[in-house]
Tab-separated table of C-alpha atoms in Angstrom:
chain	number	residue	atom	x	y	z
A	25	MET	CA	82.642	146.926	105.065
A	26	ASN	CA	83.561	145.728	108.634
A	27	HIS	CA	79.943	144.792	110.539
A	28	ALA	CA	81.961	145.004	114.097
A	29	THR	CA	82.367	148.934	113.997
A	30	PRO	CA	79.318	149.984	111.612
A	31	ALA	CA	78.873	153.503	110.960
A	32	ARG	CA	76.010	155.092	112.847
A	33	ARG	CA	72.814	157.014	112.374
A	34	ALA	CA	72.830	160.546	113.845
A	35	ARG	CA	70.984	160.605	117.319
A	36	LEU	CA	67.901	162.640	117.264
A	37	GLY	CA	66.194	164.791	119.464
A	38	PHE	CA	62.495	165.156	120.378
A	39	TRP	CA	61.440	167.129	117.354
A	40	GLY	CA	63.396	164.530	114.746
A	41	LEU	CA	61.669	161.662	116.715
A	42	TRP	CA	58.054	163.640	116.483
A	43	ASN	CA	58.601	164.137	113.034
A	44	LEU	CA	59.461	160.874	112.043
A	45	SER	CA	56.272	159.461	113.757
A	46	PHE	CA	53.559	162.387	113.282
A	47	GLY	CA	52.248	160.924	110.314
A	48	PHE	CA	51.522	157.882	112.183
A	49	PHE	CA	48.780	159.866	114.944
A	50	GLY	CA	46.834	160.612	111.557
A	51	ILE	CA	46.834	156.708	110.053
A	52	GLN	CA	45.872	155.695	113.962
A	53	VAL	CA	42.906	157.926	113.737
A	54	GLY	CA	41.778	156.335	110.540
A	55	PHE	CA	42.743	152.724	112.274
A	56	ALA	CA	40.579	153.607	115.396
A	57	LEU	CA	37.601	155.553	113.761
A	58	GLN	CA	37.542	152.078	112.039
A	59	ASN	CA	37.798	149.837	114.922
A	60	ALA	CA	35.596	151.733	117.144
A	61	ASN	CA	32.447	152.148	114.862
A	62	VAL	CA	32.516	149.381	111.955
A	63	SER	CA	30.780	146.938	113.952
A	64	ARG	CA	28.082	150.145	114.883
A	65	ILE	CA	27.933	150.792	111.013
A	66	PHE	CA	27.703	147.330	109.772
A	67	GLN	CA	24.621	146.639	112.612
A	68	THR	CA	22.837	150.101	111.666
A	69	LEU	CA	22.812	148.463	107.836
A	70	GLY	CA	21.025	145.513	109.168
A	71	ALA	CA	24.011	143.176	110.211
A	72	SER	CA	23.510	140.767	113.004
A	73	ILE	CA	25.808	139.990	115.680
A	74	ALA	CA	26.818	136.648	114.074
A	75	GLU	CA	27.753	138.365	110.901
A	76	LEU	CA	30.266	140.791	112.226
A	77	PRO	CA	33.062	138.698	112.003
A	78	ILE	CA	32.743	137.911	108.223
A	79	LEU	CA	32.074	141.605	107.300
A	80	TRP	CA	35.185	142.361	108.830
A	81	ILE	CA	37.206	139.831	107.312
A	82	ALA	CA	37.859	141.948	103.974
A	83	GLY	CA	40.488	144.312	105.710
A	84	PRO	CA	42.628	141.533	107.091
A	85	ALA	CA	42.967	139.655	103.944
A	86	THR	CA	43.795	142.385	102.367
A	87	GLY	CA	46.755	142.808	104.389
A	88	LEU	CA	47.849	139.582	104.281
A	89	ILE	CA	48.693	140.571	100.602
A	90	VAL	CA	49.432	143.879	100.445
A	91	GLN	CA	51.975	144.449	103.312
A	92	PRO	CA	54.628	141.772	102.027
A	93	ILE	CA	54.219	143.358	98.648
A	94	ILE	CA	54.621	147.249	100.047
A	95	GLY	CA	57.464	145.875	102.313
A	96	HIS	CA	59.496	144.465	99.311
A	97	LEU	CA	58.520	147.512	96.960
A	98	SER	CA	59.683	150.209	99.265
A	99	ASP	CA	62.881	148.283	99.922
A	100	ARG	CA	63.723	148.692	96.473
A	101	THR	CA	62.426	152.216	95.886
A	102	TRP	CA	64.635	155.295	95.664
A	103	GLY	CA	63.127	158.642	94.056
A	104	ARG	CA	62.965	162.545	95.070
A	105	LEU	CA	60.590	161.576	98.028
A	106	GLY	CA	62.922	158.510	99.237
A	107	ARG	CA	62.064	155.140	99.301
A	108	ARG	CA	59.217	155.110	102.521
A	109	ARG	CA	57.612	158.385	101.924
A	110	PRO	CA	55.570	157.652	98.758
A	111	TYR	CA	54.118	154.729	99.962
A	112	PHE	CA	52.838	157.033	103.168
A	113	LEU	CA	51.632	159.986	100.868
A	114	LEU	CA	49.877	157.107	98.394
A	115	GLY	CA	48.194	155.520	101.392
A	116	ALA	CA	47.127	158.657	103.136
A	117	CYS	CA	44.845	159.859	99.686
A	118	LEU	CA	43.100	156.575	99.526
A	119	CYS	CA	42.571	156.412	102.946
A	120	THR	CA	41.213	160.094	102.936
A	121	LEU	CA	38.791	159.252	100.273
A	122	ALA	CA	37.696	155.882	102.233
A	123	LEU	CA	36.695	157.998	105.541
A	124	ILE	CA	35.025	160.364	103.631
A	125	CYS	CA	32.916	157.599	101.514
A	126	PHE	CA	32.368	155.071	104.768
A	127	PRO	CA	29.334	156.701	106.339
A	128	ASN	CA	27.693	157.367	103.479
A	129	ALA	CA	27.616	153.838	102.517
A	130	SER	CA	23.410	153.379	102.368
A	131	VAL	CA	23.698	149.321	102.268
A	132	LEU	CA	25.905	146.614	103.696
A	133	TRP	CA	28.092	145.687	100.651
A	134	VAL	CA	28.995	149.541	99.822
A	135	ALA	CA	30.236	149.351	103.540
A	136	ALA	CA	31.769	146.228	103.524
A	137	THR	CA	33.612	147.228	100.311
A	138	LEU	CA	34.470	150.757	101.530
A	139	MET	CA	35.956	148.868	104.668
A	140	TRP	CA	38.387	146.899	102.146
A	141	MET	CA	39.450	150.075	100.458
A	142	LEU	CA	40.066	151.704	104.036
A	143	ASP	CA	41.902	148.657	105.191
A	144	ALA	CA	44.163	148.315	101.996
A	145	SER	CA	44.940	152.148	102.420
A	146	ILE	CA	45.823	151.979	105.842
A	147	ASN	CA	47.997	149.226	105.020
A	148	ILE	CA	49.632	150.728	102.477
A	149	SER	CA	50.782	153.667	104.605
A	150	MET	CA	51.255	151.834	108.065
A	151	GLU	CA	53.853	149.227	106.881
A	152	PRO	CA	56.594	151.588	105.827
A	153	PHE	CA	56.124	153.317	108.816
A	154	ARG	CA	57.404	150.750	110.937
A	155	ALA	CA	60.733	150.330	108.532
A	156	PHE	CA	60.774	154.265	108.507
A	157	VAL	CA	61.681	154.371	112.557
A	158	GLY	CA	63.942	151.365	111.808
A	159	ASP	CA	65.991	153.293	108.941
A	160	MET	CA	66.201	156.393	110.483
A	161	VAL	CA	67.066	155.640	114.358
A	162	ASP	CA	70.401	154.963	116.005
A	163	ALA	CA	70.374	151.328	117.435
A	164	SER	CA	70.612	152.911	120.861
A	165	GLN	CA	67.378	154.659	120.554
A	166	ARG	CA	65.336	151.909	118.787
A	167	THR	CA	62.975	151.295	121.807
A	168	ALA	CA	62.553	155.090	122.198
A	169	GLY	CA	61.745	155.264	118.692
A	170	TYR	CA	58.957	152.800	118.446
A	171	ALA	CA	58.050	154.210	121.810
A	172	PHE	CA	57.390	157.590	120.197
A	173	GLN	CA	55.304	156.044	117.760
A	174	THR	CA	53.171	154.272	120.352
A	175	VAL	CA	52.722	157.563	121.653
A	176	PHE	CA	51.287	158.958	118.357
A	177	ILE	CA	49.385	155.526	118.266
A	178	GLY	CA	47.821	156.020	121.372
A	179	ALA	CA	47.011	159.944	121.091
A	180	GLY	CA	45.376	159.664	117.384
A	181	ALA	CA	43.066	156.498	118.775
A	182	VAL	CA	42.050	158.172	121.738
A	183	ALA	CA	41.007	161.256	119.809
A	184	ALA	CA	39.106	159.372	117.295
A	185	SER	CA	37.873	156.821	119.500
A	186	ALA	CA	35.934	159.679	121.542
A	187	ALA	CA	35.189	162.066	118.558
A	188	PRO	CA	31.648	160.857	118.172
A	189	ALA	CA	31.127	161.072	121.836
A	190	LEU	CA	32.699	164.345	122.182
A	191	LEU	CA	30.665	165.615	118.920
A	192	ALA	CA	27.488	164.239	120.737
A	193	HIS	CA	28.108	166.512	123.658
A	194	LEU	CA	28.748	169.464	121.772
A	195	GLY	CA	25.370	168.998	120.515
A	196	VAL	CA	25.646	166.839	117.018
A	197	THR	CA	23.012	164.100	117.238
A	198	ASN	CA	23.897	160.680	117.767
A	199	THR	CA	20.812	158.888	116.742
A	200	ALA	CA	19.492	158.362	113.405
A	201	PRO	CA	16.305	156.522	111.501
A	202	PRO	CA	17.149	152.930	110.747
A	203	GLY	CA	19.648	152.406	108.041
A	204	HIS	CA	21.326	155.403	108.794
A	205	VAL	CA	24.559	156.312	110.162
A	206	PRO	CA	24.197	158.953	113.214
A	207	PRO	CA	25.408	162.706	111.998
A	208	SER	CA	28.418	162.175	115.061
A	209	VAL	CA	29.751	159.359	113.641
A	210	ALA	CA	29.732	160.768	110.250
A	211	TRP	CA	31.460	163.863	111.265
A	212	ALA	CA	34.059	162.078	113.445
A	213	PHE	CA	34.962	160.196	109.918
A	214	TYR	CA	35.301	163.364	108.232
A	215	LEU	CA	37.531	165.181	110.681
A	216	GLY	CA	39.641	161.919	110.665
A	217	ALA	CA	40.299	162.364	107.349
A	218	ALA	CA	41.562	165.829	107.144
A	219	VAL	CA	44.090	164.868	109.853
A	220	LEU	CA	45.136	162.005	108.779
A	221	LEU	CA	46.035	163.761	105.694
A	222	VAL	CA	47.360	166.793	107.150
A	223	THR	CA	49.742	164.751	109.233
A	224	VAL	CA	50.857	162.554	107.053
A	225	LEU	CA	52.000	165.674	104.884
A	226	TRP	CA	53.723	166.721	107.728
A	227	THR	CA	56.003	163.605	107.874
A	228	VAL	CA	56.569	163.700	104.252
A	229	LEU	CA	57.737	167.434	104.227
A	230	THR	CA	59.616	167.431	107.544
A	231	THR	CA	61.667	163.972	107.247
A	232	ARG	CA	64.851	163.262	104.669
A	233	GLU	CA	65.519	159.610	104.300
A	234	TYR	CA	68.813	158.007	104.304
A	235	PRO	CA	70.619	156.701	100.807
A	236	PRO	CA	70.840	153.419	100.051
A	237	GLU	CA	74.526	153.236	100.544
A	238	ASP	CA	74.122	154.796	104.037
A	239	ILE	CA	71.892	152.240	104.949
A	240	ALA	CA	73.970	149.513	103.344
A	241	ARG	CA	76.730	151.251	105.837
A	242	PHE	CA	74.510	151.130	109.039
A	243	ASP	CA	73.530	147.332	108.941
A	244	ASP	CA	74.791	145.793	111.651
A	245	ALA	CA	72.240	142.516	111.610
A	246	PRO	CA	73.492	139.348	110.732
A	247	ALA	CA	72.956	138.635	106.820
A	248	THR	CA	70.138	136.298	105.433
A	249	ALA	CA	70.123	134.167	102.231
A	250	ASP	CA	68.362	136.370	99.148
A	251	LEU	CA	66.993	132.933	97.815
A	252	VAL	CA	66.352	129.705	98.790
A	253	PRO	CA	65.018	126.680	96.691
A	254	PRO	CA	61.464	126.039	96.801
A	255	GLY	CA	60.782	123.212	99.688
A	256	PRO	CA	59.420	119.420	99.138
A	257	LEU	CA	56.470	119.530	96.690
A	258	ALA	CA	54.683	117.484	99.266
A	259	ILE	CA	54.521	120.602	100.999
A	260	ASP	CA	52.864	122.728	98.525
A	261	LEU	CA	50.432	119.596	97.964
A	262	ILE	CA	49.686	119.808	101.690
A	263	TRP	CA	48.573	123.155	102.000
A	264	LEU	CA	46.576	122.721	98.555
A	265	ALA	CA	45.124	119.729	100.049
A	266	ALA	CA	44.051	121.166	103.223
A	267	GLY	CA	42.232	124.062	101.652
A	268	ALA	CA	40.202	122.214	99.209
A	269	ILE	CA	39.450	119.497	101.902
A	270	MET	CA	38.279	122.443	103.814
A	271	LEU	CA	36.347	124.121	100.688
A	272	ILE	CA	34.319	120.889	100.479
A	273	ALA	CA	33.416	120.093	103.927
A	274	ILE	CA	31.837	123.492	104.923
A	275	PRO	CA	28.926	123.102	102.914
A	276	ALA	CA	28.940	119.215	103.785
A	277	LEU	CA	28.436	119.394	106.964
A	278	GLY	CA	26.505	122.780	107.250
A	279	LEU	CA	29.477	125.178	108.952
A	280	ASP	CA	29.738	128.459	108.526
A	281	LYS	CA	30.439	130.934	105.310
A	282	PRO	CA	33.102	132.344	107.091
A	283	LEU	CA	35.570	129.334	107.088
A	284	TYR	CA	35.344	129.567	103.163
A	285	VAL	CA	37.844	132.380	103.108
A	286	LEU	CA	39.955	130.452	105.804
A	287	GLY	CA	39.878	127.510	103.142
A	288	ALA	CA	40.581	129.648	100.085
A	289	GLY	CA	43.539	130.981	101.781
A	290	LEU	CA	45.306	127.517	103.030
A	291	ALA	CA	44.469	126.554	99.085
A	292	GLY	CA	45.973	129.769	97.889
A	293	PHE	CA	48.980	129.592	99.472
A	294	GLY	CA	49.655	126.109	98.237
A	295	LEU	CA	48.928	127.420	94.542
A	296	ALA	CA	51.431	130.399	95.174
A	297	ARG	CA	54.291	127.605	96.338
A	298	LEU	CA	53.472	125.750	93.313
A	299	ALA	CA	53.515	128.513	91.079
A	300	ASN	CA	56.707	129.666	92.525
A	301	ARG	CA	58.471	126.091	92.278
A	302	ILE	CA	56.973	126.194	88.322
A	303	SER	CA	58.487	129.734	87.934
A	304	VAL	CA	61.640	128.587	89.589
A	305	GLN	CA	62.312	125.595	87.170
A	306	ALA	CA	61.599	127.276	84.283
A	307	GLY	CA	64.447	129.447	85.253
A	308	LYS	CA	62.319	132.446	86.551
A	309	HIS	CA	64.455	133.354	89.886
A	310	GLU	CA	64.146	136.625	90.461
A	311	THR	CA	60.429	137.086	90.972
A	312	MET	CA	58.750	138.681	93.530
A	313	LEU	CA	57.108	135.774	94.420
A	314	ASN	CA	60.141	133.912	94.980
A	315	HIS	CA	61.826	136.626	96.792
A	316	LEU	CA	58.705	136.881	99.412
A	317	LEU	CA	58.491	133.080	99.824
A	318	SER	CA	62.340	132.478	100.308
A	319	ASP	CA	62.256	135.682	102.816
A	320	LEU	CA	59.324	134.059	104.569
A	321	LYS	CA	61.722	131.080	104.999
A	322	THR	CA	64.680	132.564	106.052
A	323	MET	CA	62.943	134.367	108.964
A	324	PRO	CA	65.537	135.082	111.796
A	325	PRO	CA	64.736	132.827	114.881
A	326	LEU	CA	64.135	135.580	117.006
A	327	MET	CA	61.580	137.035	114.450
A	328	MET	CA	60.002	133.877	114.308
A	329	ARG	CA	59.305	133.457	118.151
A	330	LEU	CA	58.146	137.401	118.160
A	331	ALA	CA	55.669	136.142	115.032
A	332	GLN	CA	53.927	133.433	117.518
A	333	ILE	CA	53.874	135.715	120.246
A	334	GLN	CA	52.234	138.612	117.633
A	335	PHE	CA	49.831	136.100	116.326
A	336	LEU	CA	48.482	135.067	119.940
A	337	CYS	CA	47.997	138.901	121.046
A	338	TRP	CA	46.152	140.098	117.854
A	339	SER	CA	44.119	137.221	118.144
A	340	ALA	CA	42.843	138.357	121.537
A	341	LEU	CA	42.734	142.216	120.286
A	342	PHE	CA	40.744	141.371	117.189
A	343	ILE	CA	37.918	139.916	119.326
A	344	LEU	CA	37.968	142.642	121.423
A	345	TRP	CA	37.432	145.082	118.678
A	346	ILE	CA	34.824	142.987	117.032
A	347	TYR	CA	32.538	142.229	120.288
A	348	ALA	CA	33.320	144.948	122.909
A	349	THR	CA	30.341	146.792	121.033
A	350	PRO	CA	27.650	144.542	121.215
A	351	VAL	CA	28.907	143.151	124.401
A	352	VAL	CA	29.045	146.340	126.750
A	353	ALA	CA	25.783	147.198	125.393
A	354	HIS	CA	24.305	143.817	126.121
A	355	LEU	CA	25.662	143.634	129.639
A	356	GLN	CA	26.432	147.530	130.628
A	357	PHE	CA	23.494	149.000	128.889
A	358	GLY	CA	20.728	146.310	128.791
A	359	THR	CA	20.128	146.105	125.004
A	360	LEU	CA	20.708	144.280	121.792
A	361	ASP	CA	18.903	146.256	119.551
A	362	PRO	CA	21.431	148.281	117.573
A	363	ALA	CA	18.177	151.015	116.628
A	364	SER	CA	17.887	151.804	120.366
A	365	GLN	CA	19.084	154.910	122.058
A	366	ALA	CA	21.099	152.650	124.638
A	367	TYR	CA	22.661	150.717	122.230
A	368	GLN	CA	23.995	154.018	120.869
A	369	ASP	CA	24.840	155.371	124.364
A	370	GLY	CA	26.502	151.540	124.644
A	371	ALA	CA	28.263	152.288	121.493
A	372	ASP	CA	29.819	155.532	122.456
A	373	TRP	CA	30.933	154.319	125.653
A	374	VAL	CA	33.006	151.477	124.113
A	375	GLY	CA	34.634	154.628	122.013
A	376	LEU	CA	35.735	156.116	125.228
A	377	LEU	CA	36.813	152.998	126.417
A	378	PHE	CA	38.941	152.654	124.018
A	379	ALA	CA	40.368	156.290	123.782
A	380	THR	CA	41.111	155.441	127.788
A	381	TYR	CA	43.099	152.268	126.999
A	382	ASN	CA	44.832	154.140	124.177
A	383	GLY	CA	45.573	157.254	126.104
A	384	ILE	CA	47.072	155.178	128.818
A	385	ALA	CA	49.016	152.923	126.082
A	386	ALA	CA	50.363	156.778	124.907
A	387	LEU	CA	51.456	157.455	128.816
A	388	TYR	CA	52.787	154.108	129.665
A	389	ALA	CA	55.010	154.156	125.865
A	390	PHE	CA	57.056	156.928	127.792
A	391	LEU	CA	58.003	154.558	130.892
A	392	MET	CA	58.520	151.461	129.267
A	393	PRO	CA	62.470	152.552	127.798
A	394	LEU	CA	63.152	153.420	131.389
A	395	ILE	CA	62.067	149.734	132.370
A	396	VAL	CA	63.174	147.682	129.989
A	397	LYS	CA	66.177	149.063	130.688
A	398	ARG	CA	65.804	147.769	133.980
A	399	ILE	CA	64.348	144.324	133.690
A	400	GLY	CA	64.930	143.382	130.086
A	401	ALA	CA	62.301	143.653	126.935
A	402	ALA	CA	60.933	139.864	127.318
A	403	VAL	CA	60.223	140.134	130.954
A	404	MET	CA	58.389	143.908	130.073
A	405	HIS	CA	56.454	142.002	127.538
A	406	GLY	CA	55.153	138.913	129.565
A	407	ILE	CA	53.905	141.256	132.544
A	408	ASN	CA	52.142	143.513	130.080
A	409	LEU	CA	50.429	140.761	128.316
A	410	LEU	CA	49.341	139.306	131.462
A	411	ALA	CA	47.967	142.165	132.718
A	412	GLY	CA	46.078	142.538	129.378
A	413	ALA	CA	44.776	139.038	130.234
A	414	ALA	CA	43.520	140.188	133.786
A	415	ALA	CA	41.338	142.940	132.050
A	416	TYR	CA	39.901	140.795	129.536
A	417	LEU	CA	38.798	138.396	132.104
A	418	ALA	CA	37.263	141.499	134.210
A	419	ILE	CA	35.209	142.737	131.198
A	420	PRO	CA	32.657	140.172	131.422
A	421	LEU	CA	32.112	140.553	135.316
A	422	LEU	CA	31.791	144.456	135.637
A	423	HIS	CA	28.253	145.139	134.768
A	424	ASN	CA	28.899	149.055	136.090
A	425	ALA	CA	29.925	150.614	132.883
A	426	GLN	CA	32.140	153.465	135.020
A	427	ALA	CA	34.366	150.185	136.469
A	428	LEU	CA	35.389	148.883	132.886
A	429	LEU	CA	37.838	152.071	133.046
A	430	VAL	CA	39.625	150.023	135.491
A	431	ALA	CA	40.030	147.282	132.942
A	432	MET	CA	41.325	149.809	130.611
A	433	LEU	CA	44.589	150.205	132.527
A	434	GLY	CA	45.785	146.224	131.899
A	435	ILE	CA	44.562	146.692	128.056
A	436	GLY	CA	46.505	149.835	127.516
A	437	MET	CA	49.549	148.506	129.165
A	438	ALA	CA	49.212	145.287	126.615
A	439	TRP	CA	48.339	147.645	124.066
A	440	ALA	CA	51.705	149.836	124.417
A	441	SER	CA	54.151	146.600	124.488
A	442	ILE	CA	52.256	144.869	121.351
A	443	LEU	CA	53.296	148.283	119.593
A	444	THR	CA	56.260	148.886	120.739
A	445	ILE	CA	58.675	145.784	122.323
A	446	PRO	CA	58.293	143.435	118.881
A	447	TYR	CA	59.493	146.605	116.880
A	448	ALA	CA	62.264	147.613	118.743
A	449	LEU	CA	63.848	144.036	119.073
A	450	LEU	CA	62.830	142.899	115.397
A	451	ALA	CA	64.880	146.496	114.228
A	452	GLY	CA	67.897	145.264	115.366
A	453	ALA	CA	67.573	141.555	114.404
A	454	LEU	CA	67.110	142.173	110.716
A	455	PRO	CA	69.306	143.369	107.650
A	456	ALA	CA	68.722	146.691	106.775
A	457	ARG	CA	68.074	145.973	103.312
A	458	LYS	CA	65.479	143.882	104.096
A	459	LEU	CA	63.637	145.923	106.628
A	460	GLY	CA	61.035	146.582	104.655
A	461	VAL	CA	60.089	143.135	103.271
A	462	TYR	CA	60.741	141.542	106.922
A	463	MET	CA	58.326	144.374	108.562
A	464	GLY	CA	56.030	143.790	105.947
A	465	ILE	CA	55.838	139.663	106.514
A	466	PHE	CA	55.739	140.095	110.305
A	467	ASN	CA	52.780	141.593	110.077
A	468	ILE	CA	51.410	138.732	108.178
A	469	PHE	CA	51.450	137.384	111.960
A	470	ILE	CA	49.130	140.313	112.767
A	471	VAL	CA	46.757	139.983	109.533
A	472	VAL	CA	46.545	135.990	109.387
A	473	PRO	CA	44.988	135.733	113.343
A	474	GLN	CA	42.195	138.274	111.889
A	475	LEU	CA	41.515	135.914	109.412
A	476	VAL	CA	40.914	133.104	111.859
A	477	VAL	CA	39.153	134.918	114.424
A	478	SER	CA	36.837	136.459	111.527
A	479	SER	CA	36.519	133.057	110.325
A	480	CYS	CA	36.018	130.894	113.149
A	481	MET	CA	34.753	132.980	116.565
A	482	GLY	CA	31.366	133.291	114.828
A	483	SER	CA	30.936	129.570	114.455
A	484	ILE	CA	32.661	128.773	117.920
A	485	ALA	CA	30.026	131.385	119.555
A	486	ARG	CA	27.377	129.849	118.455
A	487	ALA	CA	28.331	126.608	119.006
A	488	PHE	CA	29.463	126.757	122.672
A	489	PHE	CA	27.962	129.449	124.311
A	490	PRO	CA	25.093	130.456	121.878
A	491	GLN	CA	23.522	132.868	124.456
A	492	SER	CA	26.884	134.490	126.322
A	493	SER	CA	29.030	135.829	123.356
A	494	GLN	CA	30.587	138.052	126.482
A	495	LEU	CA	32.299	134.265	126.840
A	496	VAL	CA	34.807	135.031	124.018
A	497	PHE	CA	36.543	137.482	126.153
A	498	ALA	CA	38.035	134.497	128.144
A	499	ILE	CA	39.313	133.266	124.994
A	500	GLY	CA	41.169	136.363	124.173
A	501	ALA	CA	42.772	136.314	127.831
A	502	SER	CA	43.871	132.494	127.388
A	503	LEU	CA	45.564	134.246	124.160
A	504	LEU	CA	47.484	136.962	126.231
A	505	ALA	CA	48.348	134.429	128.850
A	506	ALA	CA	49.914	131.870	126.120
A	507	GLY	CA	52.023	134.944	124.408
A	508	ALA	CA	53.537	136.198	128.038
A	509	ALA	CA	54.556	132.744	128.507
A	510	LEU	CA	56.254	132.741	125.117
A	511	SER	CA	57.724	136.173	125.772
A	512	LEU	CA	60.067	134.991	128.442
A	513	THR	CA	61.845	132.691	126.235
A	514	LEU	CA	62.463	135.470	123.993
A	515	GLY	CA	65.952	136.652	125.827
A	516	ARG	CA	67.760	133.413	125.252
A	517	LEU	CA	67.166	133.992	121.319
A	518	GLN	CA	68.384	137.916	121.418
A	519	ARG	CA	71.842	138.581	120.228
């Protein structure tokens, strides 16, 4: 096989690109309903602002495990539905069930459990969709293919984020007795479940995947090692010891309970490395764990830099999603009481703000491929992240609720860029036969920052600004600015 002149995938027209990513519209509806309403539901069921990060943590923890495994499995799957589409369908069915049940949770622990189920099922569908575009589009269409996906992500988020407020405007009440979810929110979840299932079925039924032999023929990326020997034993023990020390220090120093999750994660990674070492020494090389750890170790340099940028960006995004509702309700609507009408109005306004930045992202995604051709992906990504950083700084300073719409322009630019440019660059740098697992590993750097923010941000907020939780947005701005600085180094790492 001649990698210098690989066979090319067929160029896709408008409807071909539409069909590939239409299912992502429904997945994003579910994801956006979660992002815009989970804090609201948790607080309705009695959670305090300080407890929100730990309640959000189940979802990211699940994604950390699910995404690489699903990527690994989908690379090795082939049947009547292909290799990616079976996972779209499985995730959609589970997500539909979780969306229907979630607003009917009557106690906090049930809501947290359903959030875990919802996030796990979204991850089962979302990860293969990222690899699906890389499988199906020619190199000349990669930015356009992922931009199309971003359009559907934005459109789905607009619909979902605005749904409770729109239903309230149509006469569905947005208030409820203490401990109950407002009907407008519940019906938004029911409608979202139907949309998710229908759109994913559309993609499953209107697309056909290239068979494995064609995928191998199209591959023009440098090869990576299949398996590498385990690293030094000392590294395994350092991970394990770091987690153990943190777990011991938390009760001894009176630290917050969310840090238990971070400590357990560090120790768990050390134990996984040790388990893999024992398995390899016993002659068992072809295990999923060995493949995943080997693939993690052999990431291409461009992927490693993109992963660092994603870590910073998604840390900032998770701050927005956790704290937007309580901060906006406090600063722009003058209340901290989740049972009040003002709080519900503030939560509805946050939904509209999220819809606005997602709408901006959807429109901006059409322009990005044209701008990238002129200034390059690295510079484009840096500019967009700086626009997001400026918006974060503005949010706690704009005390007029309508003025927050201006800040959504910068967040929309950053969001569109985060969803498009890294994946377009990544698809050209990865071997096609490992595209699923590498996309899953790449998404670890979306999930880990969520775990870090969930574990640490509550402690940071209480320790340094207990009366001013809005200052978390300054931290978010700093993270996006750091991501912008790293983006400018991407050019020299591209092939």
